[in-house]
mmCIF file of C-alpha atoms in Angstrom:
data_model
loop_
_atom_site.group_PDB
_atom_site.id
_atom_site.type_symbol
_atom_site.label_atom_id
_atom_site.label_comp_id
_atom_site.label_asym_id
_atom_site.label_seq_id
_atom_site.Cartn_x
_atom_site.Cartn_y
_atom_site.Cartn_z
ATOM 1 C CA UNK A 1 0.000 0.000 0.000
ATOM 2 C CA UNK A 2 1.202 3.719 -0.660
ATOM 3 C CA UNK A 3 2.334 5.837 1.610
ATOM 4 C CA UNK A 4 0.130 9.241 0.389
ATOM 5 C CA UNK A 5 0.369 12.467 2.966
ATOM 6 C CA UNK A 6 -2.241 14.436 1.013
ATOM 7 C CA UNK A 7 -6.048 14.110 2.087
ATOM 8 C CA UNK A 8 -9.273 14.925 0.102
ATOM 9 C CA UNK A 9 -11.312 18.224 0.881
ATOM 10 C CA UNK A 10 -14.176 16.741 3.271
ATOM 11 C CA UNK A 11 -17.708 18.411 3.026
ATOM 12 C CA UNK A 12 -20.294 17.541 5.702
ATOM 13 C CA UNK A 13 -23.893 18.268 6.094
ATOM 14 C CA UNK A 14 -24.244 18.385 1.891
ATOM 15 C CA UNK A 15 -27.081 16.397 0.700
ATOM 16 C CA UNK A 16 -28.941 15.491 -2.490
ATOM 17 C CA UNK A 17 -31.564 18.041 -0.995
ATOM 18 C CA UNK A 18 -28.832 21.150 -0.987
ATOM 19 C CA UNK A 19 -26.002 20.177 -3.191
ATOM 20 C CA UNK A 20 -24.736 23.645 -5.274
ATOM 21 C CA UNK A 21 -24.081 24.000 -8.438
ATOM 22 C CA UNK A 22 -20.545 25.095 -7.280
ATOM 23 C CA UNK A 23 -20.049 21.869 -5.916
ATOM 24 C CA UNK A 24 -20.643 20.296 -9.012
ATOM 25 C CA UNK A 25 -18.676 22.363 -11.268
ATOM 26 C CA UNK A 26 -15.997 22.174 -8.548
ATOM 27 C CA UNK A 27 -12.070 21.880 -9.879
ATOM 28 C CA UNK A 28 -11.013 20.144 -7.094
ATOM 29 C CA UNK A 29 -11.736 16.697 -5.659
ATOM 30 C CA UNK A 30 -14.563 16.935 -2.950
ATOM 31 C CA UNK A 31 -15.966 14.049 -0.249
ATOM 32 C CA UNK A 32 -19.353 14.782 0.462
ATOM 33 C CA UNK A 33 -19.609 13.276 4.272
ATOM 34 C CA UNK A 34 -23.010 10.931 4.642
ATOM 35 C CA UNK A 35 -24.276 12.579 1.537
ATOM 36 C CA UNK A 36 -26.887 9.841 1.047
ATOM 37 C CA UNK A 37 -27.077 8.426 4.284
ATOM 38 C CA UNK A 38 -30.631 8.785 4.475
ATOM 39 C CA UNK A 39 -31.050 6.478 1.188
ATOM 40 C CA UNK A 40 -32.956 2.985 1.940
ATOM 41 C CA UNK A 41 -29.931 1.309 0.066
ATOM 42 C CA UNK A 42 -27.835 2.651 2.598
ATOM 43 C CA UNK A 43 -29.991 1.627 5.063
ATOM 44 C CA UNK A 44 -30.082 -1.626 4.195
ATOM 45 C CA UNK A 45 -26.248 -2.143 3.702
ATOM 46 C CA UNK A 46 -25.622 -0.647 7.257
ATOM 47 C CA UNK A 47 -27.741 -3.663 8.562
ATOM 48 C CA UNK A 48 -26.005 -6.355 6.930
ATOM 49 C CA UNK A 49 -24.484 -7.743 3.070
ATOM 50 C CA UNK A 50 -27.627 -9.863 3.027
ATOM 51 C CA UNK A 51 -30.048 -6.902 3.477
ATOM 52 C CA UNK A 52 -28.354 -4.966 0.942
ATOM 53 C CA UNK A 53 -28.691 -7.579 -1.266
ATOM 54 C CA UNK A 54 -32.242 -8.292 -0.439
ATOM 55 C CA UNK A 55 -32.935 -4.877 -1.351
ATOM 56 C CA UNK A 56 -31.292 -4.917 -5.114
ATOM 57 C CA UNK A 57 -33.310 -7.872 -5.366
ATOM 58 C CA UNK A 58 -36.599 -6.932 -5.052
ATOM 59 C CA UNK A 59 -36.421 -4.235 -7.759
ATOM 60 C CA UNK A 60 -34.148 -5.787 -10.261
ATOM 61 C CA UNK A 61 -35.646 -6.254 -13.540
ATOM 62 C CA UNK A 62 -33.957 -9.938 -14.727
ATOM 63 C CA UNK A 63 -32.090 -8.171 -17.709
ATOM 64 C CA UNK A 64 -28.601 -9.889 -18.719
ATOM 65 C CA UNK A 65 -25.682 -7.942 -18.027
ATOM 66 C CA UNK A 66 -21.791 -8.557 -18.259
ATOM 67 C CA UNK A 67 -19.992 -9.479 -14.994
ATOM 68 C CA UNK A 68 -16.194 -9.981 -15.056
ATOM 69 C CA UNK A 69 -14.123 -12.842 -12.972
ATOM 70 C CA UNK A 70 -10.860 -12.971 -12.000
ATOM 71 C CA UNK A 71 -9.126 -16.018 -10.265
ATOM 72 C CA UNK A 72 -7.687 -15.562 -6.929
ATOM 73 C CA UNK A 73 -3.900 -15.375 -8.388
ATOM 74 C CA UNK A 74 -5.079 -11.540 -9.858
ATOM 75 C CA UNK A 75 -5.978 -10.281 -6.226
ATOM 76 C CA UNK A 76 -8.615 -8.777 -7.571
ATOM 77 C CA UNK A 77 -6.798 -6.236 -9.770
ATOM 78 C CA UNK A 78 -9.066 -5.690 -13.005
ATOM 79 C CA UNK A 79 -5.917 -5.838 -15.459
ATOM 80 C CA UNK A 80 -4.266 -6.844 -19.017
ATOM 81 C CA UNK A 81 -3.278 -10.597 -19.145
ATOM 82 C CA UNK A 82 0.890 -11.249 -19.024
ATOM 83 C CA UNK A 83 1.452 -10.643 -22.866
ATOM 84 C CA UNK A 84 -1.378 -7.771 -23.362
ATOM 85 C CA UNK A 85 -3.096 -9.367 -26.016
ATOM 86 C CA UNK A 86 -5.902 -9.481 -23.948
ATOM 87 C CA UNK A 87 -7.337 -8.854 -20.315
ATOM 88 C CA UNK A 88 -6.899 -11.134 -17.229
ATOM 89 C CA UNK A 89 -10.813 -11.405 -16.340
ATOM 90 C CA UNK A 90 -12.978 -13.601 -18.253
ATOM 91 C CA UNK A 91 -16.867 -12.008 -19.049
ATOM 92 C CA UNK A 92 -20.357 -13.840 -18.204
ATOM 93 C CA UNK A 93 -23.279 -12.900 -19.211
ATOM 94 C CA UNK A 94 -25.357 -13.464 -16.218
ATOM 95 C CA UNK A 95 -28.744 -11.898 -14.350
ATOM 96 C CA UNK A 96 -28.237 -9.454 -11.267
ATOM 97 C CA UNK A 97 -29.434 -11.553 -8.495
ATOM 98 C CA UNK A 98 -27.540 -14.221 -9.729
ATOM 99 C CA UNK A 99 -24.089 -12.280 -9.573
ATOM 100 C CA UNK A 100 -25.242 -11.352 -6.123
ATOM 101 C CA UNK A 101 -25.893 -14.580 -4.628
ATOM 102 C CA UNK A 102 -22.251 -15.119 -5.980
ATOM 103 C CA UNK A 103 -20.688 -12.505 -4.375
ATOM 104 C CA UNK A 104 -22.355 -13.715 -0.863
ATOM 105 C CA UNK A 105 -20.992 -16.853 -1.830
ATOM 106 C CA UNK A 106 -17.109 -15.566 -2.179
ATOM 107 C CA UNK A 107 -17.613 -14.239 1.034
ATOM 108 C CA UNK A 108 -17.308 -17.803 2.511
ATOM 109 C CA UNK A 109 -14.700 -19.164 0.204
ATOM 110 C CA UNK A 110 -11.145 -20.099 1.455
ATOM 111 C CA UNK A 111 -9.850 -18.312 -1.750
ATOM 112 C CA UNK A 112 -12.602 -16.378 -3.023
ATOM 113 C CA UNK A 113 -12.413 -15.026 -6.870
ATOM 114 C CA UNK A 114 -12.998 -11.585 -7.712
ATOM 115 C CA UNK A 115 -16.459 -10.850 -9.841
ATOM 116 C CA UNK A 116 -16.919 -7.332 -10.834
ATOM 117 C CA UNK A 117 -19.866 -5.533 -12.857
ATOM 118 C CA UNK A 118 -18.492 -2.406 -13.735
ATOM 119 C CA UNK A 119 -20.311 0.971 -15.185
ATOM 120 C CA UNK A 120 -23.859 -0.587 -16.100
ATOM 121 C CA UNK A 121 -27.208 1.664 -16.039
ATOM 122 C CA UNK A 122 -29.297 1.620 -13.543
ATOM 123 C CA UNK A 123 -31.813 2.956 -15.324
ATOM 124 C CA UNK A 124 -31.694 -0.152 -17.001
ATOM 125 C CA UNK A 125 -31.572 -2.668 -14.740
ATOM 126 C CA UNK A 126 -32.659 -1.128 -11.277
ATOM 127 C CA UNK A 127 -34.890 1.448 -12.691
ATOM 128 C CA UNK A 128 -36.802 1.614 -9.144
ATOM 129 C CA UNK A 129 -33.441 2.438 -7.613
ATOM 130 C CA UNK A 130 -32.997 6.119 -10.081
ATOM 131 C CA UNK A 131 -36.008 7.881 -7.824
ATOM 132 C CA UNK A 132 -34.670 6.710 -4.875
ATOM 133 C CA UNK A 133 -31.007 7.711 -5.568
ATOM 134 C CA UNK A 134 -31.478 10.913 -7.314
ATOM 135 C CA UNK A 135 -28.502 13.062 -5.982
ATOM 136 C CA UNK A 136 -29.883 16.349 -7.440
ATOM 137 C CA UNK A 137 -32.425 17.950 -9.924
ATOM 138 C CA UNK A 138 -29.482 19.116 -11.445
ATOM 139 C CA UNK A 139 -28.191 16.024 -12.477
ATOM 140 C CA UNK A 140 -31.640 14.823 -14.114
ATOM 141 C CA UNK A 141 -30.009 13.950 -17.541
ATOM 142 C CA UNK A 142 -26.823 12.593 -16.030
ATOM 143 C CA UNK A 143 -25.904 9.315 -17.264
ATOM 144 C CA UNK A 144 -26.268 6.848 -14.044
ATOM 145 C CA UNK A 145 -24.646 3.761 -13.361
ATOM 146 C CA UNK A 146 -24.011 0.982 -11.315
ATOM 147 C CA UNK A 147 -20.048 -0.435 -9.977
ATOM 148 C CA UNK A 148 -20.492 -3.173 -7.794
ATOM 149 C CA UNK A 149 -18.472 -6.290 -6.297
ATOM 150 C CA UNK A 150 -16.007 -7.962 -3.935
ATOM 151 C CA UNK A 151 -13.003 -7.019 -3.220
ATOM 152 C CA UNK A 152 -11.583 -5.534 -6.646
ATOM 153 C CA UNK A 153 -8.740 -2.757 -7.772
ATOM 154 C CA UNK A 154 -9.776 -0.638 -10.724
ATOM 155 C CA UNK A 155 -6.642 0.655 -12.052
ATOM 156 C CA UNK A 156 -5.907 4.827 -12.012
ATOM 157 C CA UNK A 157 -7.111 6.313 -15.323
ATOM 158 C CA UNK A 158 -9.487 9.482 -15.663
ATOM 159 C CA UNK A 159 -12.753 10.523 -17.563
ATOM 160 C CA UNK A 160 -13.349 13.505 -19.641
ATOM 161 C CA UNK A 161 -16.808 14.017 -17.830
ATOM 162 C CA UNK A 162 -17.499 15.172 -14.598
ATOM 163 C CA UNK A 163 -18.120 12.321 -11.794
ATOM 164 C CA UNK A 164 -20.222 12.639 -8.610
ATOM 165 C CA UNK A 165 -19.324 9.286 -7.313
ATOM 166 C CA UNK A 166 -21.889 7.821 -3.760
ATOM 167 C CA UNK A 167 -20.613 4.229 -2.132
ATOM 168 C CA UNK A 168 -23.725 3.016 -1.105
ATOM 169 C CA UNK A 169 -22.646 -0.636 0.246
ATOM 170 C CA UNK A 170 -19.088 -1.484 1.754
ATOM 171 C CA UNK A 171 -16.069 0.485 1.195
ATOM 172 C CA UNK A 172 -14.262 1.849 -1.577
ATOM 173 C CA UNK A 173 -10.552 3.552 -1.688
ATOM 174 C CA UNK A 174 -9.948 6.137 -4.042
ATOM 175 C CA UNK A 175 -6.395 7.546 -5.018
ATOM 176 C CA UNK A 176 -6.283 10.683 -6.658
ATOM 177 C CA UNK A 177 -3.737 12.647 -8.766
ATOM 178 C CA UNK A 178 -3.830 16.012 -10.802
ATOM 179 C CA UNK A 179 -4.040 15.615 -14.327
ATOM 180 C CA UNK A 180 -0.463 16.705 -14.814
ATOM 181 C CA UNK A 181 0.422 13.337 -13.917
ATOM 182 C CA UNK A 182 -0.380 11.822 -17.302
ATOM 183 C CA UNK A 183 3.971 12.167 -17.134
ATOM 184 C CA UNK A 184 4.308 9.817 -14.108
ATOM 185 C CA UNK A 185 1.715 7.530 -14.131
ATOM 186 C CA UNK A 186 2.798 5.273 -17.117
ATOM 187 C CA UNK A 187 -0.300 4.940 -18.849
ATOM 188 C CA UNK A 188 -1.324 2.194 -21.136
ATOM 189 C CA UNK A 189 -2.521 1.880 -24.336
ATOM 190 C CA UNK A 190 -5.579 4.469 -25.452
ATOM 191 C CA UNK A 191 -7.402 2.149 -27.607
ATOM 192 C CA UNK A 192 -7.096 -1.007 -25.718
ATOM 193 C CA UNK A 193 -7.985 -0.966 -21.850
ATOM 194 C CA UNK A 194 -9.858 -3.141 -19.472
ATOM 195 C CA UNK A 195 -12.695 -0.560 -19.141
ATOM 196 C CA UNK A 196 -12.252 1.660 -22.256
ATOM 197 C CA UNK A 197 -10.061 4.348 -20.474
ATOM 198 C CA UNK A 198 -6.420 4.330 -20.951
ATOM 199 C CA UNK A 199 -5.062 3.178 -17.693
ATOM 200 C CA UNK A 200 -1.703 3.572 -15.430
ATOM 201 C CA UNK A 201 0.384 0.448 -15.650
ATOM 202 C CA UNK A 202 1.633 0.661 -11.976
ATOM 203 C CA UNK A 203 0.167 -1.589 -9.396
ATOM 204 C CA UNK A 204 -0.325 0.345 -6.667
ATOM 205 C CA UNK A 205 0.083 -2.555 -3.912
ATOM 206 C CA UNK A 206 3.588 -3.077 -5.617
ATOM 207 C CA UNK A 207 5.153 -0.313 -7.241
ATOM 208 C CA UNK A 208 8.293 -1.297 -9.274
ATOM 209 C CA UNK A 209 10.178 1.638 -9.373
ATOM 210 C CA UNK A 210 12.934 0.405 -10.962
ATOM 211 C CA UNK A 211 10.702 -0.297 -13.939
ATOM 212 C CA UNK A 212 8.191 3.216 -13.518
ATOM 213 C CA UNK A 213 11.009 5.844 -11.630
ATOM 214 C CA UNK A 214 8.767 8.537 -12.238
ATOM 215 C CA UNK A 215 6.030 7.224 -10.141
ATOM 216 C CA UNK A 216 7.537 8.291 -6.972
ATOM 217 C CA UNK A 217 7.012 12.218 -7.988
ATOM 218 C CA UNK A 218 3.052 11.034 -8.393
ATOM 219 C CA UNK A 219 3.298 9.656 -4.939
ATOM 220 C CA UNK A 220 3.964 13.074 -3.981
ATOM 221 C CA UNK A 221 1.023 14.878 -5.368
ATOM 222 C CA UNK A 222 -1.668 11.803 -4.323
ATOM 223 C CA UNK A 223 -4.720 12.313 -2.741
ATOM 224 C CA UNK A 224 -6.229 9.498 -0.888
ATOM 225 C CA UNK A 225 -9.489 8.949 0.795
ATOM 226 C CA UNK A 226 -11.770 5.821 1.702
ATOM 227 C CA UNK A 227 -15.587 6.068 1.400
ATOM 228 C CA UNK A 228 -17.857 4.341 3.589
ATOM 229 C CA UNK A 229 -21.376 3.619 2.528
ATOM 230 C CA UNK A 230 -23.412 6.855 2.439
ATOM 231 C CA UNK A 231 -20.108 9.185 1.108
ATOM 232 C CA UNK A 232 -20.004 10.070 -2.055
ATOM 233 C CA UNK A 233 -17.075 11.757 -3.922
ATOM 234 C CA UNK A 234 -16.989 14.571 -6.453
ATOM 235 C CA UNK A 235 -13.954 14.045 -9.359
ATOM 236 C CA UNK A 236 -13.671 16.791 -11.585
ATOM 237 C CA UNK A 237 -12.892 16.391 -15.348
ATOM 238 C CA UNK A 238 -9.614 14.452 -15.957
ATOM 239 C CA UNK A 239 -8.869 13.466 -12.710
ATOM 240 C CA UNK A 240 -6.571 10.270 -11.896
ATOM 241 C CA UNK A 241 -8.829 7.991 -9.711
ATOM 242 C CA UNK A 242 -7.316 4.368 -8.728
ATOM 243 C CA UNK A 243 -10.698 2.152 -7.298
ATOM 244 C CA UNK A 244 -10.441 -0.189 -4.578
ATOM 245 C CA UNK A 245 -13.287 -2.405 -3.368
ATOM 246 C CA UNK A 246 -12.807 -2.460 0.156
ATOM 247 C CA UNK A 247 -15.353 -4.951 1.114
ATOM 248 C CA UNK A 248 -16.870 -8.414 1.072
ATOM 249 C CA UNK A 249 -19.774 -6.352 -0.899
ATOM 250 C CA UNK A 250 -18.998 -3.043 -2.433
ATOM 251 C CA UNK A 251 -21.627 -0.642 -4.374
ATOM 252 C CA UNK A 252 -20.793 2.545 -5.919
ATOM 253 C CA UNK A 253 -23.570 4.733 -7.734
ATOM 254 C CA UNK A 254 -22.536 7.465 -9.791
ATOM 255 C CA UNK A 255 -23.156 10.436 -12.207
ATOM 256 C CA UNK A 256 -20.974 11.347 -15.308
ATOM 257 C CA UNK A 257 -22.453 14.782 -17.038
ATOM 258 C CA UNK A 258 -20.575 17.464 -19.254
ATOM 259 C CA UNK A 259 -19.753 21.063 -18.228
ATOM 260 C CA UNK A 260 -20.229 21.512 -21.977
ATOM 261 C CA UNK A 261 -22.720 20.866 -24.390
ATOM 262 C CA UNK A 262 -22.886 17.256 -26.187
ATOM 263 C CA UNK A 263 -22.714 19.257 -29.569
ATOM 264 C CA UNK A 264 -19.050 20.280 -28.741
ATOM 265 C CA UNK A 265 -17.792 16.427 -29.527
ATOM 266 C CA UNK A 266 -15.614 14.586 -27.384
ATOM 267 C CA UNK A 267 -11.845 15.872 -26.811
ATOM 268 C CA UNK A 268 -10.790 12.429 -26.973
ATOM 269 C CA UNK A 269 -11.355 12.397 -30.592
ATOM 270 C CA UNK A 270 -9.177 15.928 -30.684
ATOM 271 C CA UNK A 271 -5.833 13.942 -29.556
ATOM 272 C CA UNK A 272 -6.790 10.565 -31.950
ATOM 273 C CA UNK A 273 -6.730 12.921 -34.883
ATOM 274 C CA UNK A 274 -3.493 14.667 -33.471
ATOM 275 C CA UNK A 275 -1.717 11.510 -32.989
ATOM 276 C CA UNK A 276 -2.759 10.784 -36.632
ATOM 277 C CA UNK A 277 -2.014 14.030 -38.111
ATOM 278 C CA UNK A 278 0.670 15.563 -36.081
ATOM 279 C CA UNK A 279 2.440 13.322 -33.700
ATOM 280 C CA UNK A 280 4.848 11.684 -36.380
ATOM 281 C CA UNK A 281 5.524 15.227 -38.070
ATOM 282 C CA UNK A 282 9.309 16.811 -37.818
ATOM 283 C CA UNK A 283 9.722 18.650 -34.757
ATOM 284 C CA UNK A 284 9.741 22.095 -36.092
ATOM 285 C CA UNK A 285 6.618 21.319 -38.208
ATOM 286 C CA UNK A 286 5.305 20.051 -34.875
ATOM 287 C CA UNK A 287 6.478 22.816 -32.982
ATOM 288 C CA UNK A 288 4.657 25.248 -35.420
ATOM 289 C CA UNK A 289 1.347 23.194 -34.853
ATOM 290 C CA UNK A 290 1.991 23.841 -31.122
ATOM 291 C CA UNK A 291 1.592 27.306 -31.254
ATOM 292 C CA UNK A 292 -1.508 27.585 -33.354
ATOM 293 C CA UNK A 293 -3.181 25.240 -31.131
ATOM 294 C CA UNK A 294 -2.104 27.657 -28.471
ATOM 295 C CA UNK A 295 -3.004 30.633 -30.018
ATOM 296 C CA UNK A 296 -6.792 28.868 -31.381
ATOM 297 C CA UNK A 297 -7.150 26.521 -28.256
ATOM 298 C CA UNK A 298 -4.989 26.257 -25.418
ATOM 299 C CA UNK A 299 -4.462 29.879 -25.271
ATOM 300 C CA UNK A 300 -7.397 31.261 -27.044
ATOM 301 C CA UNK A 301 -8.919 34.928 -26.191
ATOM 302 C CA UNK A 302 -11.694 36.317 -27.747
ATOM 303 C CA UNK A 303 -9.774 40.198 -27.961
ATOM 304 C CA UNK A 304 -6.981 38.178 -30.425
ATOM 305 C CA UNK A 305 -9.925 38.317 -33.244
ATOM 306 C CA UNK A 306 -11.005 41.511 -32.471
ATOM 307 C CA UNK A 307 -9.580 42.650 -36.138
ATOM 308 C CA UNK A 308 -11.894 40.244 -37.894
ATOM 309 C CA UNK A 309 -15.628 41.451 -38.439
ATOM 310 C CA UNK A 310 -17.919 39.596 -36.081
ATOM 311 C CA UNK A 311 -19.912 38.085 -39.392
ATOM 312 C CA UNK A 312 -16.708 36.964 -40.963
ATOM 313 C CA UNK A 313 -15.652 35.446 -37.633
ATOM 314 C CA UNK A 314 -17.061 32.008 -38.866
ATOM 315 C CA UNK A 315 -15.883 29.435 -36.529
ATOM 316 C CA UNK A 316 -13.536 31.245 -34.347
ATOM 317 C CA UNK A 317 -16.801 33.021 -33.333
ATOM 318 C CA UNK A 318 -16.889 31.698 -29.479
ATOM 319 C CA UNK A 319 -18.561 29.789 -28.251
ATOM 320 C CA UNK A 320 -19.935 28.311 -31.180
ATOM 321 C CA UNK A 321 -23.825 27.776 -31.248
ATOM 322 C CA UNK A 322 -25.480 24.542 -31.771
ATOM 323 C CA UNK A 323 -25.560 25.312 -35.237
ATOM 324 C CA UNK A 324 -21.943 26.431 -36.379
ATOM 325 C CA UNK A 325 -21.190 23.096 -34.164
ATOM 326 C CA UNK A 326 -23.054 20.889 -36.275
ATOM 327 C CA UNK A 327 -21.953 22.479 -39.254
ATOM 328 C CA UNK A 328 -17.959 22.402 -38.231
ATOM 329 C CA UNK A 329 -18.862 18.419 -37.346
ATOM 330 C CA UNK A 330 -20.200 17.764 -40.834
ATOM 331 C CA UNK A 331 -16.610 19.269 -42.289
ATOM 332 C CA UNK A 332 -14.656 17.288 -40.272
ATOM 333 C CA UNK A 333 -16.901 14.214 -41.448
ATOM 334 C CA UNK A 334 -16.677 14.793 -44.729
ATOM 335 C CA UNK A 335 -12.883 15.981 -44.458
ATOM 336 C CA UNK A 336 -12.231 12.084 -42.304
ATOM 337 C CA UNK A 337 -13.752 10.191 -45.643
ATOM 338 C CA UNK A 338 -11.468 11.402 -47.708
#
């Protein structure tokens, strides 16, 4: 286990009845202390594993989902096999209440296996669950899904959208870094990860230094907090977050929403392109591309266009309308068949 000095920010008496808009917008990592404390799932997991799972019973709506295992040997971390060709889980298709029952099951075993069901809708498959969940009117159209499982490690990576994360049953461990630690945290591959999301090739129970040096200066900029059911976390845009599954029975709710608006595409795309188009270019043809992204993106200020008439502006007008977005998108499209 890491030694990490740095705490999370701790917010108390925040619930889904008075959460602010600041809070969700925040920049900075945020545990919400007990924020849905008062939710029957909580309730139920506060009595026992069994109740909790006598609860997600009773509403579940029989639909198959995917459910990962791991054997013992992995200790639980979700994670590429030896020779990355592929991962080192295998995938069932199975009912809720049948994974549950599993999990109980584990519980009991002399080597129990990990099983994991990671980022599934609720909406889908606990649809009962949304009403009683809801963390805030302002996060009506958020997309909401369900983490749940035994004791598990979900390896650090980050997501472009915003996350208000709320452990509902067990415990969960969350390491945090900046996003300027893209440098140290020796990320994977971007197209092929265990859950989509490029992730840091570090394990975090035994860091080989030797191998990732510059994982010792991430150390030092760490944030580390552990949620118990009822907490929830806010992670801003981009953040690191490293997962652990603290318990015999862990269940995380959360809610990913844009800042933005959905017309504005997804940056991801942005740095695909780049890596296609610019990456492999000569440095000082690279270097030039640098600082018009600056001067357009990075760096961009409305004043710089300020010579251009405002109905000549095109798309450098910002921010760009629904419209001009839609418009710019059916360029690119066209541009990408070529």
């Amino acid at each position: 286990m890491l030694f990490i000095k740095n705490t999370v920010k701790t917010l108390f008496d925040v619930t889904p009845s008075n959460i602010s808009e600041a809070i969700l917008t925040s920049d900075e990592p945020l545990v919400l202390k007990g924020f849905g404390s008062d939710w029957p799932i909580v309730k139920a997991a506060q009595q026992s594993n069994e109740q909790a799972v006598k609860y997600l019973k009773k509403m579940e709506k029989g639909i198959a989902i995917n459910a990962c295992y791991l054997e013992a040997k992995e200790q639980g971390r979700i994670f590429y096999n030896d020779d990355m060709s592929g991962f080192n889980f295998q995938t069932k298709t199975q009912i809720l209440s049948d994974v549950l029952t599993e999990i109980l099951e584990q519980a009991n075993a002399k080597v129990p296996k990990t099983i994991y069901i990671g980022s599934t809708s609720i909406k889908q498959i606990l649809p009962s669950l949304v009403e009683e969940t809801l963390a805030s009117p302002l996060l009506s159209n958020a997309i909401y899904n369900i983490w749940l499982g035994n004791k598990s490690k979900v390896a650090a990576h980050f997501d472009f959208l915003q996350n208000l994360a709320c452990c509902v049953v067990g415990k969960r461990r969350f390491t945090l870094f900046p996003p300027d630690q893209i440098k140290n945290l020796y990320c994977g591959p971007l197209d092929k990860a265990p859950g989509g999301q490029p992730i840091s090739m570090v394990d975090f129970d035994q860091p080989d230094f030797e191998k990732y040096p510059k994982f010792k200066a991430a150390i030092d900029t760490a944030m580390v907090v552990e949620l118990e059911a009822g907490d929830a976390i806010l992670l801003p845009s981009m953040w690191f977050h490293h997962v652990e599954g603290l318990g015999d029975l862990n269940v995380l709710l959360n809610h990913w929403w844009r800042t933005s608006p959905a017309y504005m595409g997804n940056p991801t795309d942005t740095l695909h392109h780049a890596i296609l188009s610019i990456r492999d270019l000569p440095k000082a043809q690279r270097n030039a591309w640098k600082h018009l992204f600056d001067h357009y993106v990075f760096e961009h200020d409305k004043d710089n266009f300020n010579h251009i008439i405002n109905s000549a502006k095109s798309i450098l007008d910002s921010p760009l309308n629904e419209l001009q977005a839609r418009s710019l998108r059916a360029n690119l499209q066209n541009k990408l068949r070529r």
